[in-house]
Amino acid sequence: MRQIFSDAKLQLDLETDGFAQIALLTPEDCRELLDFHESLAPENEEGFYTSIWSSNREYREKVDRKLKSILLPGVNQLLDRYKPVFANFMVKRAAENSHLGLHQDWTFVDESQFVALNCWVPLVDTHVGNGPLRIVKRSNTFPNVIRGRNIRSPYDPIQEQIRQKYMTDLIVPAGTAIIFDERMLHDSEPNTSDQDRVAVSIVMVPREAEMQHYLRREGVENQVDILKVDSGFFTENGLFDNLDHLKADRQVDYTFKGISEDEFAKMYHKANPEMNPIAKFFVKLFS
């Protein structure tokens, strides 16, 4: 892994746990972004919603520009030679249907050579009741899988078991960035508080890395296209847009294979030996 953070402690945290956290935005920054979000009065923002999902290109691009203007000065100081992909709001309404299912973010670079990062920052204090970010610790070290548009996750068949047994809450105050490896499995529970939980995020990749997008086209079962893209691709093209007019740079074979709970448990305890039931018993016994 090449140097990612300018700060040695943040680098060690990322290498050890797959994420690092640090105060990034001031209270004034948070207030400005909350006011900006309210001023946009986005449509169809119910339950859990992210601005990159919007069908309105002008809205996606406006959010991207504003958030980058606030986030990048601080993020660029933290990271060593990284560039932005896109920035977006991630809104969890105060509603029972506001959960975000377990997932890994899309693949943005060749992950055999580079590490893509998600810098996630809540604009309000997070707590157990308003749906904080949750991760599967060190899941960025699990065997890598293809992730992209119309591509099913191998973790889908056991999503509920993972969510019930293996999640870690990351509870942080407003303005604190959680910067995590895009391969990290994560989710969030419903926001049962009386206040919306608004967060922002920005995807960052190494400057020298070529951006790419994995796409399984409708009706094609055993092949995934890899498109060469630039940062504008993700705001210019909506999540549900038809991309049949775009040519692939290359293709890779693809076969869906779900992971069993036993297979998952072995991967989890290999990455987190301190969480092994036997190890936990002896720690408790001698503490």
Coordinates of C-alpha atoms in Angstrom, one line a residue:
M1 CA 0.0 0.0 0.0
R2 CA 1.4 3.4 -1.0
Q3 CA 1.3 6.3 1.4
I4 CA -2.4 7.5 1.6
F5 CA -2.5 9.9 4.6
S6 CA 0.0 12.7 5.3
D7 CA -0.4 11.9 9.0
A8 CA 1.3 8.7 10.2
K9 CA -1.3 7.9 12.8
L10 CA -4.2 8.1 10.3
Q11 CA -2.2 5.9 7.9
L12 CA -1.7 3.3 10.6
D13 CA -5.4 3.4 11.5
L14 CA -6.4 2.8 7.9
E15 CA -3.9 0.0 7.5
T16 CA -4.9 -1.6 10.8
D17 CA -8.7 -1.2 10.7
G18 CA -9.7 -0.1 7.2
F19 CA -10.8 3.4 8.4
A20 CA -9.6 6.5 10.2
Q21 CA -11.5 9.4 11.8
I22 CA -10.6 13.0 12.4
A23 CA -12.4 16.3 12.9
L24 CA -12.8 17.9 9.5
L25 CA -15.7 20.4 9.4
T26 CA -16.3 23.3 11.7
P27 CA -19.8 24.0 13.2
E28 CA -20.1 26.9 10.7
D29 CA -19.3 24.5 7.8
C30 CA -22.0 22.1 9.1
R31 CA -24.6 24.8 9.4
E32 CA -23.8 26.2 5.9
L33 CA -24.2 22.7 4.4
L34 CA -27.4 22.0 6.3
D35 CA -28.9 25.3 5.1
F36 CA -27.7 24.6 1.5
H37 CA -29.5 21.2 1.7
E38 CA -32.7 22.8 2.9
S39 CA -32.5 25.5 0.2
L40 CA -32.5 22.8 -2.5
A41 CA -35.8 21.3 -1.4
P42 CA -35.0 18.0 -3.1
E43 CA -37.9 16.0 -4.4
N44 CA -38.6 12.4 -3.4
E45 CA -36.2 12.5 -0.5
E46 CA -37.8 9.9 1.7
G47 CA -36.4 7.2 4.0
F48 CA -32.8 7.0 3.2
Y49 CA -31.7 9.0 0.2
T50 CA -28.5 10.2 -1.4
S51 CA -28.3 13.0 -3.9
I52 CA -26.3 11.0 -6.4
W53 CA -29.5 8.9 -6.8
S54 CA -31.5 11.9 -8.1
S55 CA -32.8 11.8 -11.7
N56 CA -32.1 15.5 -11.9
R57 CA -28.6 16.1 -13.4
E58 CA -28.6 19.8 -12.5
Y59 CA -29.3 18.9 -8.9
R60 CA -26.6 16.2 -8.8
E61 CA -24.0 18.6 -10.3
K62 CA -24.9 21.5 -8.1
V63 CA -24.6 19.4 -4.9
D64 CA -21.3 18.0 -6.2
R65 CA -19.8 21.5 -6.8
K66 CA -20.9 23.0 -3.4
L67 CA -19.8 20.0 -1.3
K68 CA -16.4 19.8 -3.0
S69 CA -15.8 23.5 -2.3
I70 CA -16.3 22.9 1.4
L71 CA -14.8 19.4 1.8
L72 CA -11.7 19.5 -0.5
P73 CA -9.6 22.1 1.3
G74 CA -9.5 19.9 4.4
V75 CA -9.5 16.5 2.7
N76 CA -6.6 17.5 0.4
Q77 CA -4.5 18.4 3.5
L78 CA -5.2 14.9 4.9
L79 CA -4.5 12.8 1.8
D80 CA -1.3 12.3 -0.1
R81 CA -1.9 12.9 -3.9
Y82 CA -5.6 12.0 -4.1
K83 CA -8.3 13.4 -6.4
P84 CA -12.1 13.7 -6.0
V85 CA -14.6 11.6 -7.9
F86 CA -17.9 12.9 -6.7
A87 CA -19.5 14.4 -3.5
N88 CA -23.1 13.9 -2.3
F89 CA -25.6 14.3 0.5
M90 CA -26.6 11.2 2.4
V91 CA -29.9 11.8 4.1
K92 CA -31.6 9.6 6.6
R93 CA -35.0 11.0 7.3
A94 CA -36.6 10.5 10.8
A95 CA -38.6 7.5 9.7
E96 CA -38.8 3.7 10.1
N97 CA -38.0 3.2 6.4
S98 CA -34.7 5.0 6.6
H99 CA -32.4 2.0 7.0
L100 CA -29.5 1.5 4.6
G101 CA -28.9 -2.1 3.6
L102 CA -25.5 -3.8 4.0
H103 CA -23.3 -3.2 1.0
Q104 CA -19.9 -2.3 -0.4
D105 CA -19.5 0.8 -2.5
W106 CA -18.7 0.5 -6.2
T107 CA -15.3 -0.2 -7.5
F108 CA -13.7 3.1 -8.8
V109 CA -10.1 2.0 -9.6
D110 CA -8.0 -1.1 -10.1
E111 CA -8.0 -2.3 -6.5
S112 CA -5.1 -4.6 -7.1
Q113 CA -3.0 -1.5 -7.3
F114 CA -4.9 1.4 -5.6
V115 CA -7.1 2.2 -2.6
A116 CA -10.3 4.3 -3.2
L117 CA -11.7 6.0 -0.1
N118 CA -15.0 7.3 1.0
C119 CA -14.9 10.4 3.3
W120 CA -18.2 10.4 5.2
V121 CA -19.0 13.3 7.5
P122 CA -22.3 13.7 9.5
L123 CA -23.6 17.3 9.8
V124 CA -25.3 16.5 13.1
D125 CA -24.1 14.5 16.1
T126 CA -24.7 10.8 15.5
H127 CA -26.0 8.4 18.2
V128 CA -27.5 4.9 18.3
G129 CA -31.0 6.3 17.7
N130 CA -30.4 8.3 14.5
G131 CA -28.7 5.7 12.3
P132 CA -24.9 6.1 12.6
L133 CA -22.6 4.5 10.1
R134 CA -21.9 0.8 10.9
I135 CA -19.1 -1.3 9.5
V136 CA -17.9 -4.9 9.4
K137 CA -14.5 -4.4 10.9
R138 CA -11.6 -5.0 8.5
S139 CA -13.9 -6.4 5.8
N140 CA -11.8 -4.4 3.4
T141 CA -9.3 -7.3 3.8
F142 CA -11.8 -10.0 2.7
P143 CA -11.3 -11.5 -0.8
N144 CA -12.1 -8.8 -3.3
V145 CA -15.3 -9.0 -5.5
I146 CA -16.5 -7.1 -8.5
R147 CA -18.8 -4.2 -7.5
G148 CA -20.8 -1.9 -9.7
R149 CA -24.1 -1.2 -11.5
N150 CA -26.5 -4.1 -11.7
I151 CA -24.0 -6.4 -10.0
R152 CA -25.3 -8.4 -7.0
S153 CA -23.2 -8.7 -3.9
P154 CA -22.2 -12.2 -2.8
Y155 CA -23.1 -11.1 0.8
D156 CA -26.8 -10.6 -0.1
P157 CA -28.0 -14.1 0.9
I158 CA -26.7 -13.6 4.4
Q159 CA -27.2 -9.9 4.8
E160 CA -29.5 -10.1 7.8
Q161 CA -27.2 -12.6 9.7
I162 CA -24.3 -10.2 9.1
R163 CA -26.3 -7.2 10.3
Q164 CA -27.4 -8.9 13.5
K165 CA -24.0 -10.4 14.5
Y166 CA -21.0 -8.6 13.0
M167 CA -21.6 -4.8 12.9
T168 CA -19.7 -2.1 14.7
D169 CA -21.3 1.3 15.3
L170 CA -19.1 4.4 14.5
I171 CA -20.6 7.1 16.6
V172 CA -19.1 10.5 16.0
P173 CA -20.0 14.2 16.6
A174 CA -21.0 16.5 13.8
G175 CA -18.1 17.5 11.5
T176 CA -16.0 14.4 12.2
A177 CA -14.9 12.5 9.1
I178 CA -14.8 8.8 8.9
I179 CA -12.5 7.9 6.0
F180 CA -12.8 4.3 5.0
D181 CA -11.6 1.9 2.3
E182 CA -14.4 1.5 -0.3
R183 CA -14.2 -2.2 0.0
M184 CA -15.6 -2.0 3.6
L185 CA -18.9 -3.6 4.2
H186 CA -21.2 -1.0 5.9
D187 CA -24.8 -0.1 6.6
S188 CA -27.0 2.0 8.9
E189 CA -30.0 1.3 11.0
P190 CA -33.3 3.4 10.8
N191 CA -33.3 6.9 12.2
T192 CA -35.8 6.6 15.1
S193 CA -35.0 10.1 16.4
D194 CA -37.1 13.2 15.8
Q195 CA -34.4 14.9 13.6
D196 CA -33.2 14.1 10.1
R197 CA -29.6 12.8 10.0
V198 CA -27.9 14.6 7.2
A199 CA -24.4 13.6 6.2
V200 CA -22.1 14.4 3.3
S201 CA -19.5 12.2 1.6
I202 CA -16.8 12.5 -1.1
V203 CA -15.1 9.7 -3.0
M204 CA -11.4 10.1 -3.4
V205 CA -8.9 8.1 -5.5
P206 CA -5.2 8.3 -6.1
R207 CA -4.2 10.9 -8.7
E208 CA -2.3 8.4 -10.8
A209 CA -5.2 5.9 -10.9
E210 CA -7.4 5.6 -13.9
M211 CA -11.1 5.8 -12.9
Q212 CA -13.4 2.9 -14.0
H213 CA -16.9 1.8 -13.7
Y214 CA -18.1 -1.8 -13.6
L215 CA -21.4 -2.5 -15.4
R216 CA -23.5 -5.6 -15.9
R217 CA -25.8 -4.9 -18.8
E218 CA -29.5 -5.9 -18.7
G219 CA -30.0 -9.5 -19.9
V220 CA -26.2 -10.3 -19.7
E221 CA -25.6 -12.9 -17.0
N222 CA -21.9 -14.0 -17.2
Q223 CA -20.1 -10.8 -18.3
V224 CA -19.3 -7.4 -16.8
D225 CA -18.2 -4.5 -18.8
I226 CA -15.4 -2.1 -17.5
L227 CA -15.8 1.5 -18.7
K228 CA -13.0 4.1 -18.6
V229 CA -14.6 7.2 -17.0
D230 CA -13.7 10.5 -15.5
S231 CA -15.1 12.2 -12.4
G232 CA -17.9 13.9 -14.3
F233 CA -19.3 10.5 -15.3
F234 CA -21.0 9.9 -11.9
T235 CA -22.9 13.2 -11.9
E236 CA -23.6 13.3 -15.7
N237 CA -25.2 9.8 -15.6
G238 CA -27.9 9.0 -13.1
L239 CA -28.1 5.8 -11.2
F240 CA -31.0 4.5 -13.3
D241 CA -29.9 5.9 -16.7
N242 CA -29.5 3.5 -19.6
L243 CA -25.8 3.3 -20.5
D244 CA -26.2 1.0 -23.6
H245 CA -24.7 3.8 -25.8
L246 CA -21.4 3.7 -23.8
K247 CA -18.7 1.3 -25.1
A248 CA -16.7 -0.9 -22.7
D249 CA -12.9 -0.7 -22.6
R250 CA -12.8 -4.4 -21.7
Q251 CA -15.0 -7.2 -20.3
V252 CA -14.4 -9.7 -17.5
D253 CA -16.2 -13.0 -16.8
Y254 CA -18.7 -12.9 -14.0
T255 CA -20.6 -15.6 -12.1
F256 CA -22.7 -14.8 -9.1
K257 CA -21.8 -17.0 -6.1
G258 CA -23.2 -16.3 -2.7
I259 CA -21.2 -16.6 0.5
S260 CA -22.4 -18.9 3.3
E261 CA -22.5 -17.7 6.9
D262 CA -19.8 -20.3 7.8
E263 CA -17.6 -18.9 5.1
F264 CA -18.2 -15.4 6.3
A265 CA -17.5 -16.2 9.9
K266 CA -14.1 -17.7 9.0
M267 CA -13.2 -14.5 7.0
Y268 CA -14.4 -12.3 9.8
H269 CA -12.5 -14.1 12.6
K270 CA -9.3 -14.3 10.5
A271 CA -9.5 -10.5 10.0
N272 CA -10.5 -9.9 13.7
P273 CA -8.9 -12.6 15.8
E274 CA -9.7 -10.6 19.0
M275 CA -13.4 -11.2 18.2
N276 CA -13.0 -15.0 18.2
P277 CA -15.3 -16.4 20.9
I278 CA -12.5 -18.4 22.5
A279 CA -10.2 -15.4 22.5
K280 CA -13.0 -13.3 24.0
F281 CA -13.5 -15.9 26.8
F282 CA -9.9 -15.9 27.9
V283 CA -9.7 -12.1 27.7
K284 CA -12.7 -11.9 30.0
L285 CA -11.4 -14.7 32.2
F286 CA -8.0 -13.0 32.9
S287 CA -9.1 -9.3 32.9

